[in-house]
Amino acid sequence: MPDETDAQLAAQYEALPYPARDPRDEAKRLIVGSPSNLAEVDHWVFGARRAAGLPMRALVAGGGTGDGAIMLAQQMAWAGRPGEVVWLDRSGAARKVAEARAAARGLLNIRFVEGSILDLPEMGVFDYVDCCGVLHHLPDPLAGLRGLSRVLAPGGGMGIMVYAPHGRTGVYMLQDALRMLAPVDEAPAARVDVAKRVMRHLPETAWLRKNPWITDHLPLPQGGGDPGLYDLLLNPRDVAFTVPALAALVEAAGLRISTLVEPVRYDPDPLLPDPRLRARTAGMGMVERAALAEALAGNMGIHIAYLARAEDAAVRADWEDPSAVPVLRGGDGASWAKGARGGSLAITFDGLRVVLPVPPLAAAVLSRVDGRATMAEIARAVEAGGAPAAQVARDMAALWRAMEPTNRVTLAAPGR
Ligand SMILES: C[S@@+](CC[C@H](N)C(=O)[O-])C[C@H]1O[C@@H](n2cnc3c(N)ncnc32)[C@H](O)[C@@H]1O
């Protein structure tokens, strides 16, 4: 139920729509991220089994100034994918910014609905629901997630982001301090002024100064400007979820975690090369392993998860399908091939360098991944270079096994 704190939250996003965005920047770049990147939705939600030609209805709940909705709608438009993205938020100020961004891009596949997640307007059902950075602000995150799960079509999925505690070290201490200096019932502008003054003299021992992953409180363009500062340090309500707390929330909402992103970050084994320690992790379930990785790494400030309805059968991408098309991100085939020479691939996640063993033909395979070639075509091309078919098959399987958890390679929707 909405309460006094929720009214303050509503006032915050009216005064300081989040995140700070200038629609003129749409001419220069598309902001991409997780969740709701179309390639991720195709792969992690639909297991690369849902035809690209099927119309997709997506809801972006708590869409703010539009990052998720604009990304998804633009990627659908570029790929000629039918369907619509419904942006929902109760902030009229955020709507103005999001609408202007959509107009700047000439996007016709977004609909804007002003309304509350706590009392969802009638909008029909959705194949995909995004709720990024919103649940942790709600008076009752479980009620919010349950409400959203009810508008999910059978076989549909969700992409959510919630705060995580360890990577936010320093944030809650300063929230405590600022609540004393700038009480929550003061006007947003006055509170921002106080927070800026505090930041100017922040003791060098303050944990926030030592936390390199938190930048929202810094001035634009490297930080989030006033909306970022307010959202991070003056927010009237935010709670952080450890992996077990998130898993409990998801389960209570009648949902299931399909994957945490990036999956490799939630695997403790790369962090524990000692075989005696690996023996101890071997018997652990998915949530326990992820909780261990979270506690060991200490750098997770958010959790991104793709969810399915608990009653739906699990769908996984089929890497052995010869007609499947692998798609790389964070570089093209040539650059990934360069990184994979020498039997390992190093990827850094928020300061944490993970080195993954990859098979001998990894570079030869990756150099042929261009987002169009099928698995069969890639295999034939590598074989034409002189490698025996059995080794190509073995190495391709090992490469995808190593790389899928990095979220840097996904399988495209069929018929794309
Ligand atoms: C931190 S912003 C996140 C915006 C966007 N999802 C993103 O990740 O950039 C939170 C958004 O949730 C919206 N919000 C909070 N509670 C809401 C509710 N009950 N119903 C609809 N929107 C809500 C706020 O207005 C705000 O725009």
PDB file of N, CA and C in Angstrom, residues 214-307:
ATOM      1  N   ILE A 214      30.441   3.053  -7.418  1.00  0.00           N
ATOM      2  CA  ILE A 214      29.307   3.963  -7.243  1.00  0.00           C
ATOM      3  C   ILE A 214      29.701   5.350  -7.766  1.00  0.00           C
ATOM      4  N   THR A 215      28.982   5.800  -8.790  1.00  0.00           N
ATOM      5  CA  THR A 215      29.330   7.091  -9.396  1.00  0.00           C
ATOM      6  C   THR A 215      28.121   8.017  -9.555  1.00  0.00           C
ATOM      7  N   ASP A 216      26.939   7.490  -9.223  1.00  0.00           N
ATOM      8  CA  ASP A 216      25.717   8.252  -9.496  1.00  0.00           C
ATOM      9  C   ASP A 216      25.696   9.615  -8.809  1.00  0.00           C
ATOM     10  N   HIS A 217      26.401   9.736  -7.692  1.00  0.00           N
ATOM     11  CA  HIS A 217      26.354  10.983  -6.931  1.00  0.00           C
ATOM     12  C   HIS A 217      27.280  12.050  -7.516  1.00  0.00           C
ATOM     13  N   LEU A 218      28.091  11.681  -8.493  1.00  0.00           N
ATOM     14  CA  LEU A 218      29.047  12.637  -9.057  1.00  0.00           C
ATOM     15  C   LEU A 218      28.346  13.521 -10.093  1.00  0.00           C
ATOM     16  N   PRO A 219      28.949  14.686 -10.382  1.00  0.00           N
ATOM     17  CA  PRO A 219      28.322  15.571 -11.379  1.00  0.00           C
ATOM     18  C   PRO A 219      28.302  14.921 -12.764  1.00  0.00           C
ATOM     19  N   LEU A 220      27.386  15.398 -13.608  1.00  0.00           N
ATOM     20  CA  LEU A 220      27.363  14.958 -15.000  1.00  0.00           C
ATOM     21  C   LEU A 220      28.644  15.456 -15.674  1.00  0.00           C
ATOM     22  N   PRO A 221      29.217  14.851 -16.683  1.00  0.00           N
ATOM     23  CA  PRO A 221      28.670  13.664 -17.334  1.00  0.00           C
ATOM     24  C   PRO A 221      29.172  12.344 -16.736  1.00  0.00           C
ATOM     25  N   GLN A 222      30.212  12.367 -15.885  1.00  0.00           N
ATOM     26  CA  GLN A 222      30.722  11.064 -15.397  1.00  0.00           C
ATOM     27  C   GLN A 222      29.799  10.440 -14.361  1.00  0.00           C
ATOM     28  N   GLY A 223      28.991  11.264 -13.670  1.00  0.00           N
ATOM     29  CA  GLY A 223      28.043  10.764 -12.688  1.00  0.00           C
ATOM     30  C   GLY A 223      26.618  11.019 -13.127  1.00  0.00           C
ATOM     31  N   GLY A 224      25.703  11.008 -12.164  1.00  0.00           N
ATOM     32  CA  GLY A 224      24.283  11.118 -12.502  1.00  0.00           C
ATOM     33  C   GLY A 224      23.671  12.478 -12.234  1.00  0.00           C
ATOM     34  N   GLY A 225      24.526  13.491 -11.900  1.00  0.00           N
ATOM     35  CA  GLY A 225      23.986  14.825 -11.641  1.00  0.00           C
ATOM     36  C   GLY A 225      23.056  14.824 -10.435  1.00  0.00           C
ATOM     37  N   ASP A 226      22.221  15.865 -10.339  1.00  0.00           N
ATOM     38  CA  ASP A 226      21.323  15.977  -9.179  1.00  0.00           C
ATOM     39  C   ASP A 226      20.367  14.784  -9.065  1.00  0.00           C
ATOM     40  N   PRO A 227      19.761  14.325 -10.180  1.00  0.00           N
ATOM     41  CA  PRO A 227      18.874  13.156 -10.031  1.00  0.00           C
ATOM     42  C   PRO A 227      19.625  11.932  -9.513  1.00  0.00           C
ATOM     43  N   GLY A 228      20.867  11.767  -9.914  1.00  0.00           N
ATOM     44  CA  GLY A 228      21.666  10.629  -9.458  1.00  0.00           C
ATOM     45  C   GLY A 228      22.015  10.753  -7.984  1.00  0.00           C
ATOM     46  N   LEU A 229      22.415  11.960  -7.608  1.00  0.00           N
ATOM     47  CA  LEU A 229      22.764  12.215  -6.207  1.00  0.00           C
ATOM     48  C   LEU A 229      21.563  11.940  -5.300  1.00  0.00           C
ATOM     49  N   TYR A 230      20.410  12.443  -5.734  1.00  0.00           N
ATOM     50  CA  TYR A 230      19.201  12.267  -4.918  1.00  0.00           C
ATOM     51  C   TYR A 230      18.819  10.792  -4.843  1.00  0.00           C
ATOM     52  N   ASP A 231      18.851  10.144  -6.005  1.00  0.00           N
ATOM     53  CA  ASP A 231      18.426   8.740  -6.059  1.00  0.00           C
ATOM     54  C   ASP A 231      19.305   7.860  -5.174  1.00  0.00           C
ATOM     55  N   LEU A 232      20.593   8.183  -5.156  1.00  0.00           N
ATOM     56  CA  LEU A 232      21.545   7.351  -4.420  1.00  0.00           C
ATOM     57  C   LEU A 232      21.561   7.644  -2.925  1.00  0.00           C
ATOM     58  N   LEU A 233      21.605   8.916  -2.574  1.00  0.00           N
ATOM     59  CA  LEU A 233      21.893   9.261  -1.174  1.00  0.00           C
ATOM     60  C   LEU A 233      20.729   9.882  -0.411  1.00  0.00           C
ATOM     61  N   LEU A 234      19.717  10.347  -1.146  1.00  0.00           N
ATOM     62  CA  LEU A 234      18.600  11.015  -0.462  1.00  0.00           C
ATOM     63  C   LEU A 234      17.288  10.266  -0.651  1.00  0.00           C
ATOM     64  N   ASN A 235      17.354   9.140  -1.304  1.00  0.00           N
ATOM     65  CA  ASN A 235      16.144   8.381  -1.613  1.00  0.00           C
ATOM     66  C   ASN A 235      15.386   8.043  -0.323  1.00  0.00           C
ATOM     67  N   PRO A 236      14.083   8.318  -0.284  1.00  0.00           N
ATOM     68  CA  PRO A 236      13.357   8.047   0.960  1.00  0.00           C
ATOM     69  C   PRO A 236      13.263   6.560   1.289  1.00  0.00           C
ATOM     70  N   ARG A 237      13.397   5.710   0.236  1.00  0.00           N
ATOM     71  CA  ARG A 237      13.351   4.283   0.552  1.00  0.00           C
ATOM     72  C   ARG A 237      14.138   3.506  -0.490  1.00  0.00           C
ATOM     73  N   ASP A 238      15.119   2.748  -0.018  1.00  0.00           N
ATOM     74  CA  ASP A 238      15.685   1.707  -0.876  1.00  0.00           C
ATOM     75  C   ASP A 238      16.201   0.580  -0.017  1.00  0.00           C
ATOM     76  N   VAL A 239      15.990  -0.618  -0.470  1.00  0.00           N
ATOM     77  CA  VAL A 239      16.485  -1.795   0.248  1.00  0.00           C
ATOM     78  C   VAL A 239      17.362  -2.581  -0.715  1.00  0.00           C
ATOM     79  N   ALA A 240      18.384  -3.215  -0.161  1.00  0.00           N
ATOM     80  CA  ALA A 240      19.280  -4.000  -1.015  1.00  0.00           C
ATOM     81  C   ALA A 240      19.029  -5.484  -0.748  1.00  0.00           C
ATOM     82  N   PHE A 241      19.120  -6.266  -1.805  1.00  0.00           N
ATOM     83  CA  PHE A 241      18.824  -7.698  -1.711  1.00  0.00           C
ATOM     84  C   PHE A 241      20.101  -8.511  -1.899  1.00  0.00           C
ATOM     85  N   THR A 242      20.410  -9.383  -0.950  1.00  0.00           N
ATOM     86  CA  THR A 242      21.436 -10.392  -1.211  1.00  0.00           C
ATOM     87  C   THR A 242      20.816 -11.420  -2.172  1.00  0.00           C
ATOM     88  N   VAL A 243      21.631 -12.297  -2.726  1.00  0.00           N
ATOM     89  CA  VAL A 243      21.082 -13.316  -3.630  1.00  0.00           C
ATOM     90  C   VAL A 243      19.996 -14.149  -2.929  1.00  0.00           C
ATOM     91  N   PRO A 244      20.232 -14.648  -1.698  1.00  0.00           N
ATOM     92  CA  PRO A 244      19.165 -15.436  -1.068  1.00  0.00           C
ATOM     93  C   PRO A 244      17.878 -14.622  -0.857  1.00  0.00           C
ATOM     94  N   ALA A 245      18.009 -13.336  -0.526  1.00  0.00           N
ATOM     95  CA  ALA A 245      16.814 -12.504  -0.341  1.00  0.00           C
ATOM     96  C   ALA A 245      16.084 -12.325  -1.679  1.00  0.00           C
ATOM     97  N   LEU A 246      16.851 -12.150  -2.743  1.00  0.00           N
ATOM     98  CA  LEU A 246      16.244 -12.014  -4.069  1.00  0.00           C
ATOM     99  C   LEU A 246      15.551 -13.317  -4.465  1.00  0.00           C
ATOM    100  N   ALA A 247      16.222 -14.433  -4.234  1.00  0.00           N
ATOM    101  CA  ALA A 247      15.648 -15.738  -4.603  1.00  0.00           C
ATOM    102  C   ALA A 247      14.336 -15.966  -3.847  1.00  0.00           C
ATOM    103  N   ALA A 248      14.300 -15.563  -2.558  1.00  0.00           N
ATOM    104  CA  ALA A 248      13.077 -15.740  -1.759  1.00  0.00           C
ATOM    105  C   ALA A 248      11.955 -14.856  -2.301  1.00  0.00           C
ATOM    106  N   LEU A 249      12.299 -13.637  -2.679  1.00  0.00           N
ATOM    107  CA  LEU A 249      11.306 -12.706  -3.237  1.00  0.00           C
ATOM    108  C   LEU A 249      10.699 -13.276  -4.521  1.00  0.00           C
ATOM    109  N   VAL A 250      11.579 -13.762  -5.383  1.00  0.00           N
ATOM    110  CA  VAL A 250      11.152 -14.291  -6.685  1.00  0.00           C
ATOM    111  C   VAL A 250      10.243 -15.513  -6.492  1.00  0.00           C
ATOM    112  N   GLU A 251      10.661 -16.371  -5.600  1.00  0.00           N
ATOM    113  CA  GLU A 251       9.867 -17.586  -5.363  1.00  0.00           C
ATOM    114  C   GLU A 251       8.493 -17.232  -4.786  1.00  0.00           C
ATOM    115  N   ALA A 252       8.487 -16.299  -3.848  1.00  0.00           N
ATOM    116  CA  ALA A 252       7.211 -15.918  -3.217  1.00  0.00           C
ATOM    117  C   ALA A 252       6.263 -15.279  -4.233  1.00  0.00           C
ATOM    118  N   ALA A 253       6.810 -14.734  -5.309  1.00  0.00           N
ATOM    119  CA  ALA A 253       5.966 -14.111  -6.338  1.00  0.00           C
ATOM    120  C   ALA A 253       5.509 -15.128  -7.379  1.00  0.00           C
ATOM    121  N   GLY A 254       5.835 -16.407  -7.162  1.00  0.00           N
ATOM    122  CA  GLY A 254       5.418 -17.435  -8.117  1.00  0.00           C
ATOM    123  C   GLY A 254       6.284 -17.448  -9.365  1.00  0.00           C
ATOM    124  N   LEU A 255       7.526 -17.002  -9.205  1.00  0.00           N
ATOM    125  CA  LEU A 255       8.442 -16.924 -10.349  1.00  0.00           C
ATOM    126  C   LEU A 255       9.684 -17.759 -10.053  1.00  0.00           C
ATOM    127  N   ARG A 256      10.549 -17.856 -11.064  1.00  0.00           N
ATOM    128  CA  ARG A 256      11.781 -18.628 -10.922  1.00  0.00           C
ATOM    129  C   ARG A 256      12.910 -17.828 -11.579  1.00  0.00           C
ATOM    130  N   ILE A 257      14.109 -17.904 -11.010  1.00  0.00           N
ATOM    131  CA  ILE A 257      15.257 -17.229 -11.651  1.00  0.00           C
ATOM    132  C   ILE A 257      15.731 -18.107 -12.812  1.00  0.00           C
ATOM    133  N   SER A 258      15.668 -17.570 -14.035  1.00  0.00           N
ATOM    134  CA  SER A 258      16.221 -18.307 -15.184  1.00  0.00           C
ATOM    135  C   SER A 258      17.735 -18.138 -15.192  1.00  0.00           C
ATOM    136  N   THR A 259      18.165 -16.921 -14.976  1.00  0.00           N
ATOM    137  CA  THR A 259      19.604 -16.677 -14.860  1.00  0.00           C
ATOM    138  C   THR A 259      19.856 -15.357 -14.142  1.00  0.00           C
ATOM    139  N   LEU A 260      21.003 -15.304 -13.494  1.00  0.00           N
ATOM    140  CA  LEU A 260      21.499 -14.038 -12.976  1.00  0.00           C
ATOM    141  C   LEU A 260      22.537 -13.559 -13.981  1.00  0.00           C
ATOM    142  N   VAL A 261      22.627 -12.261 -14.166  1.00  0.00           N
ATOM    143  CA  VAL A 261      23.510 -11.723 -15.208  1.00  0.00           C
ATOM    144  C   VAL A 261      24.636 -10.924 -14.569  1.00  0.00           C
ATOM    145  N   GLU A 262      25.897 -11.178 -14.907  1.00  0.00           N
ATOM    146  CA  GLU A 262      26.324 -12.252 -15.797  1.00  0.00           C
ATOM    147  C   GLU A 262      26.489 -13.546 -14.995  1.00  0.00           C
ATOM    148  N   PRO A 263      26.052 -14.684 -15.513  1.00  0.00           N
ATOM    149  CA  PRO A 263      26.066 -15.913 -14.707  1.00  0.00           C
ATOM    150  C   PRO A 263      27.431 -16.252 -14.122  1.00  0.00           C
ATOM    151  N   VAL A 264      28.495 -15.989 -14.851  1.00  0.00           N
ATOM    152  CA  VAL A 264      29.825 -16.384 -14.353  1.00  0.00           C
ATOM    153  C   VAL A 264      30.184 -15.647 -13.059  1.00  0.00           C
ATOM    154  N   ARG A 265      29.612 -14.472 -12.872  1.00  0.00           N
ATOM    155  CA  ARG A 265      29.913 -13.721 -11.650  1.00  0.00           C
ATOM    156  C   ARG A 265      29.308 -14.401 -10.431  1.00  0.00           C
ATOM    157  N   TYR A 266      28.315 -15.237 -10.668  1.00  0.00           N
ATOM    158  CA  TYR A 266      27.619 -15.912  -9.571  1.00  0.00           C
ATOM    159  C   TYR A 266      28.128 -17.343  -9.384  1.00  0.00           C
ATOM    160  N   ASP A 267      29.242 -17.639 -10.034  1.00  0.00           N
ATOM    161  CA  ASP A 267      29.876 -18.954  -9.898  1.00  0.00           C
ATOM    162  C   ASP A 267      31.099 -18.776  -8.991  1.00  0.00           C
ATOM    163  N   PRO A 268      31.115 -19.403  -7.822  1.00  0.00           N
ATOM    164  CA  PRO A 268      32.250 -19.181  -6.924  1.00  0.00           C
ATOM    165  C   PRO A 268      33.541 -19.855  -7.394  1.00  0.00           C
ATOM    166  N   ASP A 269      33.433 -20.841  -8.288  1.00  0.00           N
ATOM    167  CA  ASP A 269      34.614 -21.634  -8.609  1.00  0.00           C
ATOM    168  C   ASP A 269      35.774 -20.832  -9.219  1.00  0.00           C
ATOM    169  N   PRO A 270      35.524 -19.902 -10.153  1.00  0.00           N
ATOM    170  CA  PRO A 270      36.674 -19.129 -10.654  1.00  0.00           C
ATOM    171  C   PRO A 270      37.355 -18.329  -9.539  1.00  0.00           C
ATOM    172  N   LEU A 271      36.638 -18.079  -8.447  1.00  0.00           N
ATOM    173  CA  LEU A 271      37.228 -17.330  -7.324  1.00  0.00           C
ATOM    174  C   LEU A 271      37.960 -18.242  -6.347  1.00  0.00           C
ATOM    175  N   LEU A 272      37.753 -19.553  -6.505  1.00  0.00           N
ATOM    176  CA  LEU A 272      38.304 -20.531  -5.560  1.00  0.00           C
ATOM    177  C   LEU A 272      39.073 -21.626  -6.306  1.00  0.00           C
ATOM    178  N   PRO A 273      40.247 -21.304  -6.807  1.00  0.00           N
ATOM    179  CA  PRO A 273      40.986 -22.321  -7.566  1.00  0.00           C
ATOM    180  C   PRO A 273      41.484 -23.489  -6.706  1.00  0.00           C
ATOM    181  N   ASP A 274      41.535 -23.315  -5.394  1.00  0.00           N
ATOM    182  CA  ASP A 274      42.026 -24.361  -4.494  1.00  0.00           C
ATOM    183  C   ASP A 274      41.081 -25.572  -4.535  1.00  0.00           C
ATOM    184  N   PRO A 275      41.590 -26.766  -4.930  1.00  0.00           N
ATOM    185  CA  PRO A 275      40.707 -27.935  -5.081  1.00  0.00           C
ATOM    186  C   PRO A 275      39.973 -28.305  -3.803  1.00  0.00           C
ATOM    187  N   ARG A 276      40.584 -28.052  -2.656  1.00  0.00           N
ATOM    188  CA  ARG A 276      39.889 -28.391  -1.398  1.00  0.00           C
ATOM    189  C   ARG A 276      38.660 -27.509  -1.195  1.00  0.00           C
ATOM    190  N   LEU A 277      38.768 -26.271  -1.664  1.00  0.00           N
ATOM    191  CA  LEU A 277      37.609 -25.378  -1.545  1.00  0.00           C
ATOM    192  C   LEU A 277      36.562 -25.740  -2.586  1.00  0.00           C
ATOM    193  N   ARG A 278      37.038 -26.097  -3.783  1.00  0.00           N
ATOM    194  CA  ARG A 278      36.094 -26.516  -4.836  1.00  0.00           C
ATOM    195  C   ARG A 278      35.285 -27.734  -4.381  1.00  0.00           C
ATOM    196  N   ALA A 279      35.926 -28.595  -3.618  1.00  0.00           N
ATOM    197  CA  ALA A 279      35.215 -29.787  -3.136  1.00  0.00           C
ATOM    198  C   ALA A 279      34.050 -29.357  -2.247  1.00  0.00           C
ATOM    199  N   ARG A 280      34.243 -28.250  -1.552  1.00  0.00           N
ATOM    200  CA  ARG A 280      33.173 -27.783  -0.656  1.00  0.00           C
ATOM    201  C   ARG A 280      32.039 -27.104  -1.418  1.00  0.00           C
ATOM    202  N   THR A 281      32.344 -26.509  -2.566  1.00  0.00           N
ATOM    203  CA  THR A 281      31.274 -25.839  -3.324  1.00  0.00           C
ATOM    204  C   THR A 281      30.496 -26.830  -4.185  1.00  0.00           C
ATOM    205  N   ALA A 282      31.096 -28.015  -4.404  1.00  0.00           N
ATOM    206  CA  ALA A 282      30.509 -28.964  -5.360  1.00  0.00           C
ATOM    207  C   ALA A 282      29.083 -29.366  -4.990  1.00  0.00           C
ATOM    208  N   GLY A 283      28.815 -29.477  -3.698  1.00  0.00           N
ATOM    209  CA  GLY A 283      27.486 -29.937  -3.299  1.00  0.00           C
ATOM    210  C   GLY A 283      26.468 -28.815  -3.127  1.00  0.00           C
ATOM    211  N   MET A 284      26.871 -27.607  -3.402  1.00  0.00           N
ATOM    212  CA  MET A 284      25.953 -26.479  -3.137  1.00  0.00           C
ATOM    213  C   MET A 284      24.963 -26.279  -4.273  1.00  0.00           C
ATOM    214  N   GLY A 285      23.783 -25.816  -3.924  1.00  0.00           N
ATOM    215  CA  GLY A 285      22.774 -25.484  -4.933  1.00  0.00           C
ATOM    216  C   GLY A 285      23.065 -24.128  -5.553  1.00  0.00           C
ATOM    217  N   MET A 286      22.261 -23.765  -6.564  1.00  0.00           N
ATOM    218  CA  MET A 286      22.499 -22.540  -7.337  1.00  0.00           C
ATOM    219  C   MET A 286      22.490 -21.285  -6.457  1.00  0.00           C
ATOM    220  N   VAL A 287      21.518 -21.194  -5.557  1.00  0.00           N
ATOM    221  CA  VAL A 287      21.402 -19.973  -4.749  1.00  0.00           C
ATOM    222  C   VAL A 287      22.570 -19.867  -3.766  1.00  0.00           C
ATOM    223  N   GLU A 288      22.933 -20.998  -3.174  1.00  0.00           N
ATOM    224  CA  GLU A 288      24.038 -20.987  -2.206  1.00  0.00           C
ATOM    225  C   GLU A 288      25.358 -20.626  -2.896  1.00  0.00           C
ATOM    226  N   ARG A 289      25.562 -21.199  -4.080  1.00  0.00           N
ATOM    227  CA  ARG A 289      26.786 -20.890  -4.837  1.00  0.00           C
ATOM    228  C   ARG A 289      26.830 -19.404  -5.186  1.00  0.00           C
ATOM    229  N   ALA A 290      25.696 -18.892  -5.631  1.00  0.00           N
ATOM    230  CA  ALA A 290      25.645 -17.477  -6.011  1.00  0.00           C
ATOM    231  C   ALA A 290      25.856 -16.583  -4.798  1.00  0.00           C
ATOM    232  N   ALA A 291      25.281 -16.986  -3.663  1.00  0.00           N
ATOM    233  CA  ALA A 291      25.447 -16.194  -2.437  1.00  0.00           C
ATOM    234  C   ALA A 291      26.918 -16.177  -2.013  1.00  0.00           C
ATOM    235  N   LEU A 292      27.584 -17.308  -2.201  1.00  0.00           N
ATOM    236  CA  LEU A 292      29.009 -17.397  -1.854  1.00  0.00           C
ATOM    237  C   LEU A 292      29.835 -16.481  -2.763  1.00  0.00           C
ATOM    238  N   ALA A 293      29.541 -16.530  -4.052  1.00  0.00           N
ATOM    239  CA  ALA A 293      30.282 -15.679  -5.001  1.00  0.00           C
ATOM    240  C   ALA A 293      30.050 -14.204  -4.671  1.00  0.00           C
ATOM    241  N   GLU A 294      28.812 -13.869  -4.347  1.00  0.00           N
ATOM    242  CA  GLU A 294      28.479 -12.481  -3.999  1.00  0.00           C
ATOM    243  C   GLU A 294      29.272 -12.023  -2.768  1.00  0.00           C
ATOM    244  N   ALA A 295      29.326 -12.891  -1.751  1.00  0.00           N
ATOM    245  CA  ALA A 295      30.013 -12.520  -0.509  1.00  0.00           C
ATOM    246  C   ALA A 295      31.525 -12.470  -0.703  1.00  0.00           C
ATOM    247  N   LEU A 296      32.046 -13.348  -1.552  1.00  0.00           N
ATOM    248  CA  LEU A 296      33.492 -13.352  -1.788  1.00  0.00           C
ATOM    249  C   LEU A 296      33.934 -12.152  -2.623  1.00  0.00           C
ATOM    250  N   ALA A 297      33.214 -11.900  -3.716  1.00  0.00           N
ATOM    251  CA  ALA A 297      33.656 -10.856  -4.640  1.00  0.00           C
ATOM    252  C   ALA A 297      33.475  -9.467  -4.031  1.00  0.00           C
ATOM    253  N   GLY A 298      32.350  -9.265  -3.360  1.00  0.00           N
ATOM    254  CA  GLY A 298      32.126  -7.997  -2.661  1.00  0.00           C
ATOM    255  C   GLY A 298      31.866  -6.801  -3.571  1.00  0.00           C
ATOM    256  N   ASN A 299      31.802  -7.030  -4.891  1.00  0.00           N
ATOM    257  CA  ASN A 299      31.693  -5.877  -5.799  1.00  0.00           C
ATOM    258  C   ASN A 299      30.328  -5.746  -6.469  1.00  0.00           C
ATOM    259  N   MET A 300      29.356  -6.516  -6.020  1.00  0.00           N
ATOM    260  CA  MET A 300      28.047  -6.451  -6.690  1.00  0.00           C
ATOM    261  C   MET A 300      27.165  -5.408  -6.008  1.00  0.00           C
ATOM    262  N   GLY A 301      26.860  -4.359  -6.744  1.00  0.00           N
ATOM    263  CA  GLY A 301      25.985  -3.312  -6.227  1.00  0.00           C
ATOM    264  C   GLY A 301      24.561  -3.461  -6.722  1.00  0.00           C
ATOM    265  N   ILE A 302      24.405  -4.323  -7.710  1.00  0.00           N
ATOM    266  CA  ILE A 302      23.061  -4.625  -8.228  1.00  0.00           C
ATOM    267  C   ILE A 302      23.010  -6.102  -8.595  1.00  0.00           C
ATOM    268  N   HIS A 303      21.802  -6.621  -8.654  1.00  0.00           N
ATOM    269  CA  HIS A 303      21.579  -7.935  -9.252  1.00  0.00           C
ATOM    270  C   HIS A 303      20.639  -7.749 -10.431  1.00  0.00           C
ATOM    271  N   ILE A 304      21.016  -8.353 -11.547  1.00  0.00           N
ATOM    272  CA  ILE A 304      20.146  -8.379 -12.723  1.00  0.00           C
ATOM    273  C   ILE A 304      19.728  -9.826 -12.900  1.00  0.00           C
ATOM    274  N   ALA A 305      18.423 -10.044 -13.022  1.00  0.00           N
ATOM    275  CA  ALA A 305      17.954 -11.432 -13.154  1.00  0.00           C
ATOM    276  C   ALA A 305      16.871 -11.511 -14.213  1.00  0.00           C
ATOM    277  N   TYR A 306      16.906 -12.591 -14.985  1.00  0.00           N
ATOM    278  CA  TYR A 306      15.784 -12.911 -15.865  1.00  0.00           C
ATOM    279  C   TYR A 306      14.958 -13.976 -15.164  1.00  0.00           C
ATOM    280  N   LEU A 307      13.648 -13.774 -15.200  1.00  0.00           N
ATOM    281  CA  LEU A 307      12.735 -14.630 -14.441  1.00  0.00           C
ATOM    282  C   LEU A 307      11.715 -15.276 -15.363  1.00  0.00           C
TER     283      LEU A 307
END
